[in-house]
Short mmCIF file of C-alpha atoms and ligand atoms in Angstrom, two decimals:
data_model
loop_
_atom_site.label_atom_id
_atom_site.label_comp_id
_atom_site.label_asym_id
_atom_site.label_seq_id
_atom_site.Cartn_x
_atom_site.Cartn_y
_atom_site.Cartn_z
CA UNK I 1 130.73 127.49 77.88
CA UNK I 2 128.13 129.96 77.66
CA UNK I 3 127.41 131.54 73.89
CA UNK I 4 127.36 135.49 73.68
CA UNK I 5 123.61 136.77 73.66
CA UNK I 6 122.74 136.90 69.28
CA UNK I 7 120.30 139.44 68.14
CA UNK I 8 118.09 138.29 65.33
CA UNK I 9 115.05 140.56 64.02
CA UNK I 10 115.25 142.58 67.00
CA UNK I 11 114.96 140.40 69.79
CA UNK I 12 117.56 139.56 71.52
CA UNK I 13 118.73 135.75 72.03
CA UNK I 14 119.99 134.64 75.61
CA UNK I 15 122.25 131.98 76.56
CA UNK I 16 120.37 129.75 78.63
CA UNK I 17 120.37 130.51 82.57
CA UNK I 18 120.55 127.30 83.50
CA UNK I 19 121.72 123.73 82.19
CA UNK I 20 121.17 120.04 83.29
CA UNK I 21 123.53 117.45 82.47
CA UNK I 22 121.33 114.70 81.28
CA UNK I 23 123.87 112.10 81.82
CA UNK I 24 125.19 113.08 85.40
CA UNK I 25 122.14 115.31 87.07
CA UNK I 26 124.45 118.68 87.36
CA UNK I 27 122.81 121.63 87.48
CA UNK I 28 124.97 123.97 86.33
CA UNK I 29 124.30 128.30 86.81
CA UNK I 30 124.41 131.02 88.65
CA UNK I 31 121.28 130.46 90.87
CA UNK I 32 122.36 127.08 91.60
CA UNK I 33 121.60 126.27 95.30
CA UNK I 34 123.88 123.91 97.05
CA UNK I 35 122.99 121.63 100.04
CA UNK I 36 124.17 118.71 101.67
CA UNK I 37 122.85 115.90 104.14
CA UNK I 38 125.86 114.67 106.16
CA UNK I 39 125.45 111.49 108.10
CA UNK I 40 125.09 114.07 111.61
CA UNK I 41 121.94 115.50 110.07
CA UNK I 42 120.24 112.03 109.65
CA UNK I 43 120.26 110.97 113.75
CA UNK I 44 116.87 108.53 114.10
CA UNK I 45 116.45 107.68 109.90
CA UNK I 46 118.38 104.44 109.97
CA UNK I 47 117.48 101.70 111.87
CA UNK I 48 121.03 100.39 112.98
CA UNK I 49 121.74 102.89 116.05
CA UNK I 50 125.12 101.68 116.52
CA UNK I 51 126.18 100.99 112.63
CA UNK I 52 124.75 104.66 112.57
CA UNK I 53 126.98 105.61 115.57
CA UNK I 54 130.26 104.07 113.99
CA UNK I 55 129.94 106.41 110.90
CA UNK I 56 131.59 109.85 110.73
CA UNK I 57 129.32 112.48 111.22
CA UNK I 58 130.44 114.73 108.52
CA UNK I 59 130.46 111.60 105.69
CA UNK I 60 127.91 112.91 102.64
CA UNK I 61 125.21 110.46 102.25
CA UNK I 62 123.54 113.08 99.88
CA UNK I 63 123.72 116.54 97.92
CA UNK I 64 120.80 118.34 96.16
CA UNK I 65 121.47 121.39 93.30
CA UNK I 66 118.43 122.70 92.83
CA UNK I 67 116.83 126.20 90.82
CA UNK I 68 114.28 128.20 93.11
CA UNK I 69 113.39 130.87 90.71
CA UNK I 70 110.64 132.27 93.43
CA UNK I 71 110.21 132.37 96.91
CA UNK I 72 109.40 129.20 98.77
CA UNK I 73 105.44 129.15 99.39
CA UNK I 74 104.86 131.32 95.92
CA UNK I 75 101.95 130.28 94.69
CA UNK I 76 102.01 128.70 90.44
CA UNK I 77 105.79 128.71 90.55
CA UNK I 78 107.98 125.48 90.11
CA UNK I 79 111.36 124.22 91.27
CA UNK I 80 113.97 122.00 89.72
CA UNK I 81 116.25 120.26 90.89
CA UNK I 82 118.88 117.12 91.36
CA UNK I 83 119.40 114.73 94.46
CA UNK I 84 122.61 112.99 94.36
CA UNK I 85 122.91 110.37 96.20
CA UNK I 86 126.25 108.24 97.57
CA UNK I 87 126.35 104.50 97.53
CA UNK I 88 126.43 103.29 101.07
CA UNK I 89 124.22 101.43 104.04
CA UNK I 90 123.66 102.27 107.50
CA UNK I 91 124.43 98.37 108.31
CA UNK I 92 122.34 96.77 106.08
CA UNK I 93 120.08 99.59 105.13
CA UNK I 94 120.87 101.53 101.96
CA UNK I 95 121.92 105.25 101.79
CA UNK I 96 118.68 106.85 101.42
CA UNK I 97 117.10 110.64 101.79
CA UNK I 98 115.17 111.38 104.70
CA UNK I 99 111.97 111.66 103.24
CA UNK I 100 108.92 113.69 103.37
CA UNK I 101 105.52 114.84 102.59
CA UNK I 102 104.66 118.07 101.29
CA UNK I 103 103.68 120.73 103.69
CA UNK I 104 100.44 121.43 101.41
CA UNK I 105 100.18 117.11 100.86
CA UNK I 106 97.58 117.84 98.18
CA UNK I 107 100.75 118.85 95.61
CA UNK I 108 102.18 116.19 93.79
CA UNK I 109 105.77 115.88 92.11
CA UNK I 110 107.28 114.58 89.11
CA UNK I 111 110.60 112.50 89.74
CA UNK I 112 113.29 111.36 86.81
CA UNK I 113 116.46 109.48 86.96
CA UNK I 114 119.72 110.75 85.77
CA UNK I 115 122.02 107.67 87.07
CA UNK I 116 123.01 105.00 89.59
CA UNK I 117 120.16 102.60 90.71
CA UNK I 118 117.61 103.30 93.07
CA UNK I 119 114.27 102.76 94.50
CA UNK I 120 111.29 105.30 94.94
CA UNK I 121 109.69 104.61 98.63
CA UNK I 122 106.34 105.92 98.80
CA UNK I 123 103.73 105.72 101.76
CA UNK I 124 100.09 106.51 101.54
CA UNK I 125 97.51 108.44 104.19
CA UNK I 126 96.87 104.71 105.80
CA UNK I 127 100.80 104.08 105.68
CA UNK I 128 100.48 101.57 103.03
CA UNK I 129 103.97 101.26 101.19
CA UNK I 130 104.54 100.71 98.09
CA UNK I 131 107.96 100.74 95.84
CA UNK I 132 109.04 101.71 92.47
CA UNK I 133 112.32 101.09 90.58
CA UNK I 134 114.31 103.86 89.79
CA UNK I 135 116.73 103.62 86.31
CA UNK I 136 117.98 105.83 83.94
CA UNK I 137 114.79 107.47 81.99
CA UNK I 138 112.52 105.91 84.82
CA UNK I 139 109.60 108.62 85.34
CA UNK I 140 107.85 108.68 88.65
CA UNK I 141 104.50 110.78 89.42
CA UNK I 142 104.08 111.06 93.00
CA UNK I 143 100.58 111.40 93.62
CA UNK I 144 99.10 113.76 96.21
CA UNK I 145 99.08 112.89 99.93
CA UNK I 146 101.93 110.63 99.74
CA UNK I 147 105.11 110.67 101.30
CA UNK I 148 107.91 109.93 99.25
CA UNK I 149 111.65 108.91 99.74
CA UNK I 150 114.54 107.89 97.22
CA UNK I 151 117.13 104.62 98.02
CA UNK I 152 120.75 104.19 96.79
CA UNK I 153 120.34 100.84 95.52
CA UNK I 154 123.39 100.50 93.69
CA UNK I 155 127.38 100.84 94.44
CA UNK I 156 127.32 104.02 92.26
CA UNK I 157 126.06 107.83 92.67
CA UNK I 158 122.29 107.40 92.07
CA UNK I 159 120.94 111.08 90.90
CA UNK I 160 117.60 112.13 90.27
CA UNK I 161 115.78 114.91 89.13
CA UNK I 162 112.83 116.46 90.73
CA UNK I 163 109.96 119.34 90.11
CA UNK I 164 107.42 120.07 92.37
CA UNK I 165 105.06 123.19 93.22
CA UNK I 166 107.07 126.19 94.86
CA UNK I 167 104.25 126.25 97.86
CA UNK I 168 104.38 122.46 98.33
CA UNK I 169 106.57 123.01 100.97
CA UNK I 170 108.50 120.41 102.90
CA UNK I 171 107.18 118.34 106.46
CA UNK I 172 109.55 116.08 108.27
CA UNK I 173 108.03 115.93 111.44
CA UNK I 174 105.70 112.85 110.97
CA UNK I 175 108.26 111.08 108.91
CA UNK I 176 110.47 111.58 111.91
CA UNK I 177 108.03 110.67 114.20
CA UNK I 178 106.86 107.71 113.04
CA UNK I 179 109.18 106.64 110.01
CA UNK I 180 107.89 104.67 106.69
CA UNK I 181 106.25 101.79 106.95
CA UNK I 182 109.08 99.62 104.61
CA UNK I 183 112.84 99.80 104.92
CA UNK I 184 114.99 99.63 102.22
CA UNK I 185 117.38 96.67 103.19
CA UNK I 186 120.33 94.79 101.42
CA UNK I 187 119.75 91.14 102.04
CA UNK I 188 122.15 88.59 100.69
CA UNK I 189 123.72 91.63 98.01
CA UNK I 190 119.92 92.54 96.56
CA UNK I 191 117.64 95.16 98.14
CA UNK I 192 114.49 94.16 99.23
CA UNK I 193 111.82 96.52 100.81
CA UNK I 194 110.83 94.72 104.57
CA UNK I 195 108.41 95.66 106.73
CA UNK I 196 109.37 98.36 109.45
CA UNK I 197 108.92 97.01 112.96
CA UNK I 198 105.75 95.80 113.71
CA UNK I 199 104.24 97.66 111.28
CA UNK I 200 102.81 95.91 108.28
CA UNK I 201 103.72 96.88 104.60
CA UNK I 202 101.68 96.15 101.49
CA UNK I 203 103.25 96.53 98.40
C1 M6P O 1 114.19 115.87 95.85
C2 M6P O 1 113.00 116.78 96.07
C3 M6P O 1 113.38 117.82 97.08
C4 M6P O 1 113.95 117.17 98.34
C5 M6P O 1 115.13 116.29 98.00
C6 M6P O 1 115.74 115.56 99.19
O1 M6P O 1 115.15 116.61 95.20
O2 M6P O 1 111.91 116.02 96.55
O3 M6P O 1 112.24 118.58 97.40
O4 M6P O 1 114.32 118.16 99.28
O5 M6P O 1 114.69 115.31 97.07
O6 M6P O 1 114.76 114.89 99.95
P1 M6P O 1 114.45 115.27 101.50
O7 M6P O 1 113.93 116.70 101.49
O8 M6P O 1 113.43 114.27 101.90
O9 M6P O 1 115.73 115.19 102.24
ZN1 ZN O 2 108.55 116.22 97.69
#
């Protein structure tokens, strides 16, 4: 619950705008913005067409809550913000985001976990994949030029926090065009990252 604003010498004492659970990931205020990735908005991320197809299209595979104080493409500014994600696989690839690289690719973003278990996918300029472990505390700095995705590894909610420049922007296209190098895969009950296709991951 939300103290009264305090006055003290003068100036006047707010109750914060905006809270983060550190134990869950909630973001909790009145600039909160909602959205949802349903298993119908993720057509061509999993590799399993038909495991895909036997799914029901409006089944959550992820939520964000995130703070956008300023305008997207504001220059200086900074967003916040929590990606919950839903313990599942598409067959025998994990629930996952569908991944991106910033619209401006020279802006990095920092990356912190909350809960759950997961796995930070991330895919240089020459597609060369790497993979880092994602556990409560973990802190990830995802450099520039670098596309970056986040796994459900676990049979729990996995959330995350994230901040990244306001004018970093968001581009799916060549993600959807050409996907990551590595999938995320649950082999004989442990994840392991495998090549995509023919193409060859080093990590
Ligand atoms: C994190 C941030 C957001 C991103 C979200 C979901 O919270 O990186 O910018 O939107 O994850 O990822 P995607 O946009 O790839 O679906
Ligand atoms: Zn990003």
């Amino acid at each position: 619950m939300r103290a009264p604003a305090a006055r003290v010498g003068g100036v006047e004492i707010l109750p914060p705008r905006v809270m983060t659970d550190w134990l869950t990931g909630q973001v909790s205020g009145a600039e909160v913005v909602v959205s949802e990735r349903r298993i119908g908005d993720l057509a061509g991320v999993f590799a399993d067409a038909e495991a895909f197809a036997r799914l029901p299209a409006d089944r959550v595979v992820y939520r964000t809550e995130c703070i956008l104080g300023v305008p997207p493409g504001t220059v200086g500014g900074l967003f916040w913000g929590t990606t919950f994600i839903e313990p599942g696989t598409v067959g025998d690839e994990y629930f996952m985001t569908k991944g991106h690289i910033h619209a401006k690719p020279d802006r990095m973003e920092a990356y912190f976990t909350f809960c759950g278990a997961g796995l930070l996918l991330l895919m240089d300029a020459e597609r060369h994949c790497r993979a880092e472990r994602m556990t409560p505390g973990s802190t990830h700095l995802i450099p520039a030029f670098t596309a970056h995705r986040t796994v459900n590894i676990g049979e729990d909610v996995f959330s995350f926090g994230a901040c990244w420049p306001s004018d970093a922007g968001h581009a799916y296209q060549a993600i959807a065009d050409a996907g990551f190098a590595a999938r995320v895969v649950r082999s004989q009950g442990a994840p392991r990252v495998v090549p995509n296709e023919s193409t060859v991951c080093r990590h």
